[in-house]
mmCIF file of C-alpha atoms in Angstrom:
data_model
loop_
_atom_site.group_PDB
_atom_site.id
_atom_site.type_symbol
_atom_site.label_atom_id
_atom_site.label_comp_id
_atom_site.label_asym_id
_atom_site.label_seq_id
_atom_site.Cartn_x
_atom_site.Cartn_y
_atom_site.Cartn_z
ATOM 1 C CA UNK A 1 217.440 103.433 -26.985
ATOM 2 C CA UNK A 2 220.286 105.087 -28.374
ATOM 3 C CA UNK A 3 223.604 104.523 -29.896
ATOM 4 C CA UNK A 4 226.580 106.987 -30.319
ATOM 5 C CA UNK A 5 230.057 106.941 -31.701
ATOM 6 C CA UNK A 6 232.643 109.003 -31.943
ATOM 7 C CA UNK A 7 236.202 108.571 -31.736
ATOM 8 C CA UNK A 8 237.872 108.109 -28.174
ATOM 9 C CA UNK A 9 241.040 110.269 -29.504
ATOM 10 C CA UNK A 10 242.687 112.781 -31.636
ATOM 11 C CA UNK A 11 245.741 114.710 -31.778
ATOM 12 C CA UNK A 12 246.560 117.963 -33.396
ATOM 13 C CA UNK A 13 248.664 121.086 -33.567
ATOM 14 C CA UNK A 14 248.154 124.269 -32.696
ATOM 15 C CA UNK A 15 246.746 126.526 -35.043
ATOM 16 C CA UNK A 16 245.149 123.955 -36.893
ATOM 17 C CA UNK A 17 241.749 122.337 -37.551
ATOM 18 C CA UNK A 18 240.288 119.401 -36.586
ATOM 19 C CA UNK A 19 237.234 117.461 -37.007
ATOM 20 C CA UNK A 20 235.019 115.061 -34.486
ATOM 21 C CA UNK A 21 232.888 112.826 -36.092
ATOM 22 C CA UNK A 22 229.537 111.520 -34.409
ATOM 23 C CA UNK A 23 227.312 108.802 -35.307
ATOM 24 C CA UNK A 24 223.853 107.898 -33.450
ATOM 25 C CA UNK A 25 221.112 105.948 -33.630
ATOM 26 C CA UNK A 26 218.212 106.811 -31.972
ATOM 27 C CA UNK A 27 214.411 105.824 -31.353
ATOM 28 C CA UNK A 28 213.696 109.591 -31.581
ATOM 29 C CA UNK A 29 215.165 113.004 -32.016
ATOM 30 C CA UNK A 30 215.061 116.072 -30.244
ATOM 31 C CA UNK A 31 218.600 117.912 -31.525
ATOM 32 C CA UNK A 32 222.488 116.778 -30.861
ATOM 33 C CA UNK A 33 224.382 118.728 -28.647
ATOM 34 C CA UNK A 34 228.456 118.633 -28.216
ATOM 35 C CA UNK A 35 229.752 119.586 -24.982
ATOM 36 C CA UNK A 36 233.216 120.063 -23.914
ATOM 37 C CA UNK A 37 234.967 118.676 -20.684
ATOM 38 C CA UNK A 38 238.546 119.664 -19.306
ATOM 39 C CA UNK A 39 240.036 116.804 -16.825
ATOM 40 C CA UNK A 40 238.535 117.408 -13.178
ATOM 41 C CA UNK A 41 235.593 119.606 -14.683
ATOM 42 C CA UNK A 42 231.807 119.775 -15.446
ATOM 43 C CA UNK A 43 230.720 119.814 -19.382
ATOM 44 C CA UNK A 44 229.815 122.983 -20.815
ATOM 45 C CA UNK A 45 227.622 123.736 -23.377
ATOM 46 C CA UNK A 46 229.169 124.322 -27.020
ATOM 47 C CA UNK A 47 226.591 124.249 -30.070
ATOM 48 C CA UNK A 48 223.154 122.517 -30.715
ATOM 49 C CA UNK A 49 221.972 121.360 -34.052
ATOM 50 C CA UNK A 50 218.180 120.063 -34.516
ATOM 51 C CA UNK A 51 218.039 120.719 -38.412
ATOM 52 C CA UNK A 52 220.465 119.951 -41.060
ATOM 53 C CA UNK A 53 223.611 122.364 -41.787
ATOM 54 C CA UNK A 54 226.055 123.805 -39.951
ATOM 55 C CA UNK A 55 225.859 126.228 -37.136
ATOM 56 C CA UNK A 56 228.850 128.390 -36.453
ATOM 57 C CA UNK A 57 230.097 130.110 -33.618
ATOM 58 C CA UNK A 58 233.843 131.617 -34.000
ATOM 59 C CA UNK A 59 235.874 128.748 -33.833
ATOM 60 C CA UNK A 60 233.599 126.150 -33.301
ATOM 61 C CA UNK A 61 230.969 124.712 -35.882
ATOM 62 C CA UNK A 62 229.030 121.825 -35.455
ATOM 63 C CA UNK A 63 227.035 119.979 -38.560
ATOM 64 C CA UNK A 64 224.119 117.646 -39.052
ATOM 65 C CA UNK A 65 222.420 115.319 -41.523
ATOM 66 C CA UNK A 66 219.571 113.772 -39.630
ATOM 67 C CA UNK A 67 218.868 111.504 -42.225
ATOM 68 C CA UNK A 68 222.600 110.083 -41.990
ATOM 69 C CA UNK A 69 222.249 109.878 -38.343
ATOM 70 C CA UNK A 70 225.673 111.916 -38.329
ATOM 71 C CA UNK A 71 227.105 115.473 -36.482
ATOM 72 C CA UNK A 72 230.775 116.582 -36.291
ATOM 73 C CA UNK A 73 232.286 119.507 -34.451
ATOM 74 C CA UNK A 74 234.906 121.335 -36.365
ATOM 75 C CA UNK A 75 237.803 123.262 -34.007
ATOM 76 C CA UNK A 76 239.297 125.829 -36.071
ATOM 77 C CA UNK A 77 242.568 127.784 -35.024
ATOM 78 C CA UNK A 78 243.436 125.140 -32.180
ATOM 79 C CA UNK A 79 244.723 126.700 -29.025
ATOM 80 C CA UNK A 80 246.265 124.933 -26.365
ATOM 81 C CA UNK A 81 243.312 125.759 -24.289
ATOM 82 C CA UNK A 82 241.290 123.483 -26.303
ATOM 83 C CA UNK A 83 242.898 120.159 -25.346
ATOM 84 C CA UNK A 84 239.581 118.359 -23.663
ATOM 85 C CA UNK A 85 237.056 116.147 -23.931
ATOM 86 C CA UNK A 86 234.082 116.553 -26.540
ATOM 87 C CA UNK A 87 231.051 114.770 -25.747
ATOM 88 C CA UNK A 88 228.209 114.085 -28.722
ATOM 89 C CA UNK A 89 225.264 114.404 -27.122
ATOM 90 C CA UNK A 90 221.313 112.849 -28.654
ATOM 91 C CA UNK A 91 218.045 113.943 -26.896
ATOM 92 C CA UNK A 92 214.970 112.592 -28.011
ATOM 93 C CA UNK A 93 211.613 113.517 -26.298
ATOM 94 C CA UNK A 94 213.425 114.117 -23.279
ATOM 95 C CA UNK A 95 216.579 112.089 -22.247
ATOM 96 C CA UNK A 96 219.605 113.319 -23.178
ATOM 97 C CA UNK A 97 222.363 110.535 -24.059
ATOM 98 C CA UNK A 98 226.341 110.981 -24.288
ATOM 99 C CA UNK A 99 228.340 109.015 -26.373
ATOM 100 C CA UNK A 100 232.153 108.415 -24.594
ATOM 101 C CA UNK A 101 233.625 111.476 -26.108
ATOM 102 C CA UNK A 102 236.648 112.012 -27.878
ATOM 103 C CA UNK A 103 239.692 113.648 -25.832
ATOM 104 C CA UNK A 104 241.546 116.376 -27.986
ATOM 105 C CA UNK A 105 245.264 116.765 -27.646
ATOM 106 C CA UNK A 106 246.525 120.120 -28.741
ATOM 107 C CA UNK A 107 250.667 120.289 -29.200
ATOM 108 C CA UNK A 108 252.794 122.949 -29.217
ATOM 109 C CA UNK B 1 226.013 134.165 -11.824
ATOM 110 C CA UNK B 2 223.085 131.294 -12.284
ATOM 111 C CA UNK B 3 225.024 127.719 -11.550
ATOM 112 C CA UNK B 4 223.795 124.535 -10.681
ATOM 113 C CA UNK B 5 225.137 123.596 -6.929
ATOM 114 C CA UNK B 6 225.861 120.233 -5.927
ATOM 115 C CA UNK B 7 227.246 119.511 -2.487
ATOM 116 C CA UNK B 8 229.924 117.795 -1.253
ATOM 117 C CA UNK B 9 231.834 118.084 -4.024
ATOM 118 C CA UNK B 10 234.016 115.451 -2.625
ATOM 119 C CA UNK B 11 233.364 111.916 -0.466
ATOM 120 C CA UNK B 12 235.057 109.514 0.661
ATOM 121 C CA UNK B 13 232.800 106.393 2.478
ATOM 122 C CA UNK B 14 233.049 103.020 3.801
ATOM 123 C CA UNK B 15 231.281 100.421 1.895
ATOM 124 C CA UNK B 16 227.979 100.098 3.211
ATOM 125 C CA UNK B 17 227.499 103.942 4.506
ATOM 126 C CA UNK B 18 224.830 105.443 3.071
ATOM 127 C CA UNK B 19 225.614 108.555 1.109
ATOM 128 C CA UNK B 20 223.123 111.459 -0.131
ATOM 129 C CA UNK B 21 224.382 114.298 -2.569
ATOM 130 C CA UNK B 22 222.778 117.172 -2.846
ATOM 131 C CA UNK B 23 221.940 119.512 -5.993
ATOM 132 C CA UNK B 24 220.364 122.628 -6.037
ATOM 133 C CA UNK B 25 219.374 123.738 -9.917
ATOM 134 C CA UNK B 26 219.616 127.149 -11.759
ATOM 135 C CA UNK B 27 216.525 128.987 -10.547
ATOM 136 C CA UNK B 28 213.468 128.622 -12.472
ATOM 137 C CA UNK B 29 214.922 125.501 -14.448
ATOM 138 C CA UNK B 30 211.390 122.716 -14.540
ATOM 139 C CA UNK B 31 214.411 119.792 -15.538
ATOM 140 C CA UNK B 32 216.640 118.207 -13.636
ATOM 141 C CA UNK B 33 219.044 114.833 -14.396
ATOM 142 C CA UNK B 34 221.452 112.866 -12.787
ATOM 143 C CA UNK B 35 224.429 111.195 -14.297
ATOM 144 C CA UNK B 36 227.028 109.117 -13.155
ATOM 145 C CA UNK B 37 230.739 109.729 -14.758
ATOM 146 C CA UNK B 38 233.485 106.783 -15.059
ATOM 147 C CA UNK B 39 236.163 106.037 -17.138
ATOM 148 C CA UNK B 40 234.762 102.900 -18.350
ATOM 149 C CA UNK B 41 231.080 103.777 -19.215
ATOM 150 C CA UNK B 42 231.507 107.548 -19.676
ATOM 151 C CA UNK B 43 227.982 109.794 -18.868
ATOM 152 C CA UNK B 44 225.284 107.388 -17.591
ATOM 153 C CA UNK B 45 221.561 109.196 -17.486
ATOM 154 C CA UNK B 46 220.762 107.124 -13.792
ATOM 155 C CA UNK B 47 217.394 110.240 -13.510
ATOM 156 C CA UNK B 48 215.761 112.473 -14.817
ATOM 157 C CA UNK B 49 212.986 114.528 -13.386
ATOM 158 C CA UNK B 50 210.199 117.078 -14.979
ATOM 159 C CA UNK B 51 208.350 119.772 -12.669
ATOM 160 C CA UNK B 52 209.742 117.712 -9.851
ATOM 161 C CA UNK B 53 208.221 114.206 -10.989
ATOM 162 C CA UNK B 54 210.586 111.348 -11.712
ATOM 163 C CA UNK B 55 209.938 110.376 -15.105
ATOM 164 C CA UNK B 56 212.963 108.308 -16.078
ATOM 165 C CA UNK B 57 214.746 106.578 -13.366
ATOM 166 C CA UNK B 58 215.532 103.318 -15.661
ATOM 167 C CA UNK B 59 219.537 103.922 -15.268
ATOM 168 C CA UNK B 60 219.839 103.264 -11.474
ATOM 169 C CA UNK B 61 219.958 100.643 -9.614
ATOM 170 C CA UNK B 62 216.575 100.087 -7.601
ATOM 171 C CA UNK B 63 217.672 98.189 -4.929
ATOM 172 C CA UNK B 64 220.187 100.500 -3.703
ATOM 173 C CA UNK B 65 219.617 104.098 -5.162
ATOM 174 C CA UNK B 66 217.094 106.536 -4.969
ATOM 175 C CA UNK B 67 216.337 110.300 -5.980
ATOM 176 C CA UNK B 68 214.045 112.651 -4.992
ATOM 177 C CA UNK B 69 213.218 116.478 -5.220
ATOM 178 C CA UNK B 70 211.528 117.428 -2.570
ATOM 179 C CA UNK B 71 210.504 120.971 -3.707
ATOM 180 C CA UNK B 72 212.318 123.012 -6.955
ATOM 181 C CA UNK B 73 215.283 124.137 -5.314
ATOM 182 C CA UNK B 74 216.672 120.507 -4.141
ATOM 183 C CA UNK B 75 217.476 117.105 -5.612
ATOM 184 C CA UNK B 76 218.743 114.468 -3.998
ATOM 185 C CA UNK B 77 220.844 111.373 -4.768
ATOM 186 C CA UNK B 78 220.870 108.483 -2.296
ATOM 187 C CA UNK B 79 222.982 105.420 -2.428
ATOM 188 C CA UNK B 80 222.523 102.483 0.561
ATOM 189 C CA UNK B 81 224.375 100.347 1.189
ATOM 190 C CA UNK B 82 227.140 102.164 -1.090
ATOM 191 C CA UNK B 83 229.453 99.988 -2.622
ATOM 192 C CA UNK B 84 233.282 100.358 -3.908
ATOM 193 C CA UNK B 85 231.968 99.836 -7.661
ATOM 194 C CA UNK B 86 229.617 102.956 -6.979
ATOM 195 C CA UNK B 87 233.158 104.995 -6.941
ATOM 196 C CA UNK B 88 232.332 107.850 -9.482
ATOM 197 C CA UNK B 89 231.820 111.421 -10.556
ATOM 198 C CA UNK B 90 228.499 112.512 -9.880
ATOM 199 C CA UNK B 91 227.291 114.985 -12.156
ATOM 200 C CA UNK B 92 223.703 116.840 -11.746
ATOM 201 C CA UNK B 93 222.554 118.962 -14.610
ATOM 202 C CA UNK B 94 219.007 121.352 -14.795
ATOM 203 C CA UNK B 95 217.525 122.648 -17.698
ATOM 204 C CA UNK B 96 214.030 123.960 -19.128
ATOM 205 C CA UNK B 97 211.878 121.853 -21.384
ATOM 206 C CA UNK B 98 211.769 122.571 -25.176
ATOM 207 C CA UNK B 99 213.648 123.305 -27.934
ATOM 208 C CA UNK B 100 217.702 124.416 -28.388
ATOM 209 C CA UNK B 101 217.702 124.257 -24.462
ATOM 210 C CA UNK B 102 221.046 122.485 -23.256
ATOM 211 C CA UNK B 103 221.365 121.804 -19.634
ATOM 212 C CA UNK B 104 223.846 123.057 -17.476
ATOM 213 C CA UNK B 105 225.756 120.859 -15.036
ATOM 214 C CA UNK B 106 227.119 121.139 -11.841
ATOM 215 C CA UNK B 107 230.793 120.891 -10.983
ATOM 216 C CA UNK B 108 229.772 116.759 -9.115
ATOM 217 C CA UNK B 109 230.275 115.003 -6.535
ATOM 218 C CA UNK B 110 233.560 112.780 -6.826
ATOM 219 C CA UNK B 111 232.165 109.743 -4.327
ATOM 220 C CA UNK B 112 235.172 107.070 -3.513
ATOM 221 C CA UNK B 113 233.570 104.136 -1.497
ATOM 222 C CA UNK B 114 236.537 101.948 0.047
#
């Protein structure tokens, strides 16, 4: 089976950074995905990681240390836009599990 | 504009009225899963199917769910008897098998069974 953590909130400011941890524990692993949900929507696809480092793409970079079991997603330049859920997401040979997710506050 | 379908997008049902939501994937897409969305327990996996065969179906309740794909281009969710605690955000997503390939969801099915 498979276990994942992340925080279930954090609050920031516009124009700043912030960071969402991820923990996970898994039987097996495929890659870690992070998704983002607004209220009332579907999750969309942000970044996938399946070796260790980060991968970047403009604001949004997500890192991994398989051996630590552990991602985060880094926001850069928050916009108000950006105030969602982010969901960690663990696939091993084929299932892919979500953890809770962590809703993002933006303010003004 | 590829986009997984699901249909209705909103129900609202008696308890015990047997409700089927529909999903049609992206086009070419060999994966398909089902999730259920709430509050309290987040994304649930309830199926997930390869080339149309149910390979994981661990997450839903046997006596009272049931998917299917009938050919590529439709998946099925079926819940009967429905009951109020099967209230939810029903979320299908399609994909391709392999590496760095994320699946794509649907915009669900909000089911409210009173």
């Amino acid at each position: 089976g498979q276990n994942i953590d992340q925080p279930t909130e954090m609050t920031a400011t516009e124009g700043a950074i912030v960071q969402i941890n991820c923990t996970y524990q898994t039987s097996g692993f495929n890659g870690l995905f992070w998704y983002q949900q607004h209220a009332g929507e579907a999750p969309t696809f942000l970044s996938y990681n399946v070796l260790d480092g980060l991968e970047e793409k403009g604001r949004f970079s997500s890192f991994l240390s398989r051996s630590k079991g552990y991602s985060y997603l880094l926001l850069k330049e928050l916009q108000m836009k950006d105030s969602a859920s982010y969901l960690c997401a663990v696939r091993d040979d084929y299932k892919l599990s979500f953890g809770a997710g962590t809703t993002v506050t933006v303010r003004a | 504009d590829a986009r997984v379908t699901q249909t209705p997008r909103h129900k609202v049902t008696e308890m015990g009225q047997e409700v089927t939501m529909r999903c049609q994937p992206i086009l070419g897409h060999n994966t398909v899963f089902w999730y259920r969305q709430t509050m309290m327990q987040g994304l649930e996996l309830l199926a997930y199917f390869r080339n149309r065969a149910p390979l994981d179906d661990s997450g839903m309740p046997k006596d009272r769910f049931s998917a299917e794909m009938p050919d590529a281009t439709l998946a099925t969710l079926k819940i009967q008897p429905s009951e109020p605690r099967d209230s939810a955000v029903y979320f299908c997503a399609s994909g391709w098998t392999g590496p760095n390939t994320e699946a794509f969801f649907g915009q669900g099915t909000r089911l409210t069974v009173v």
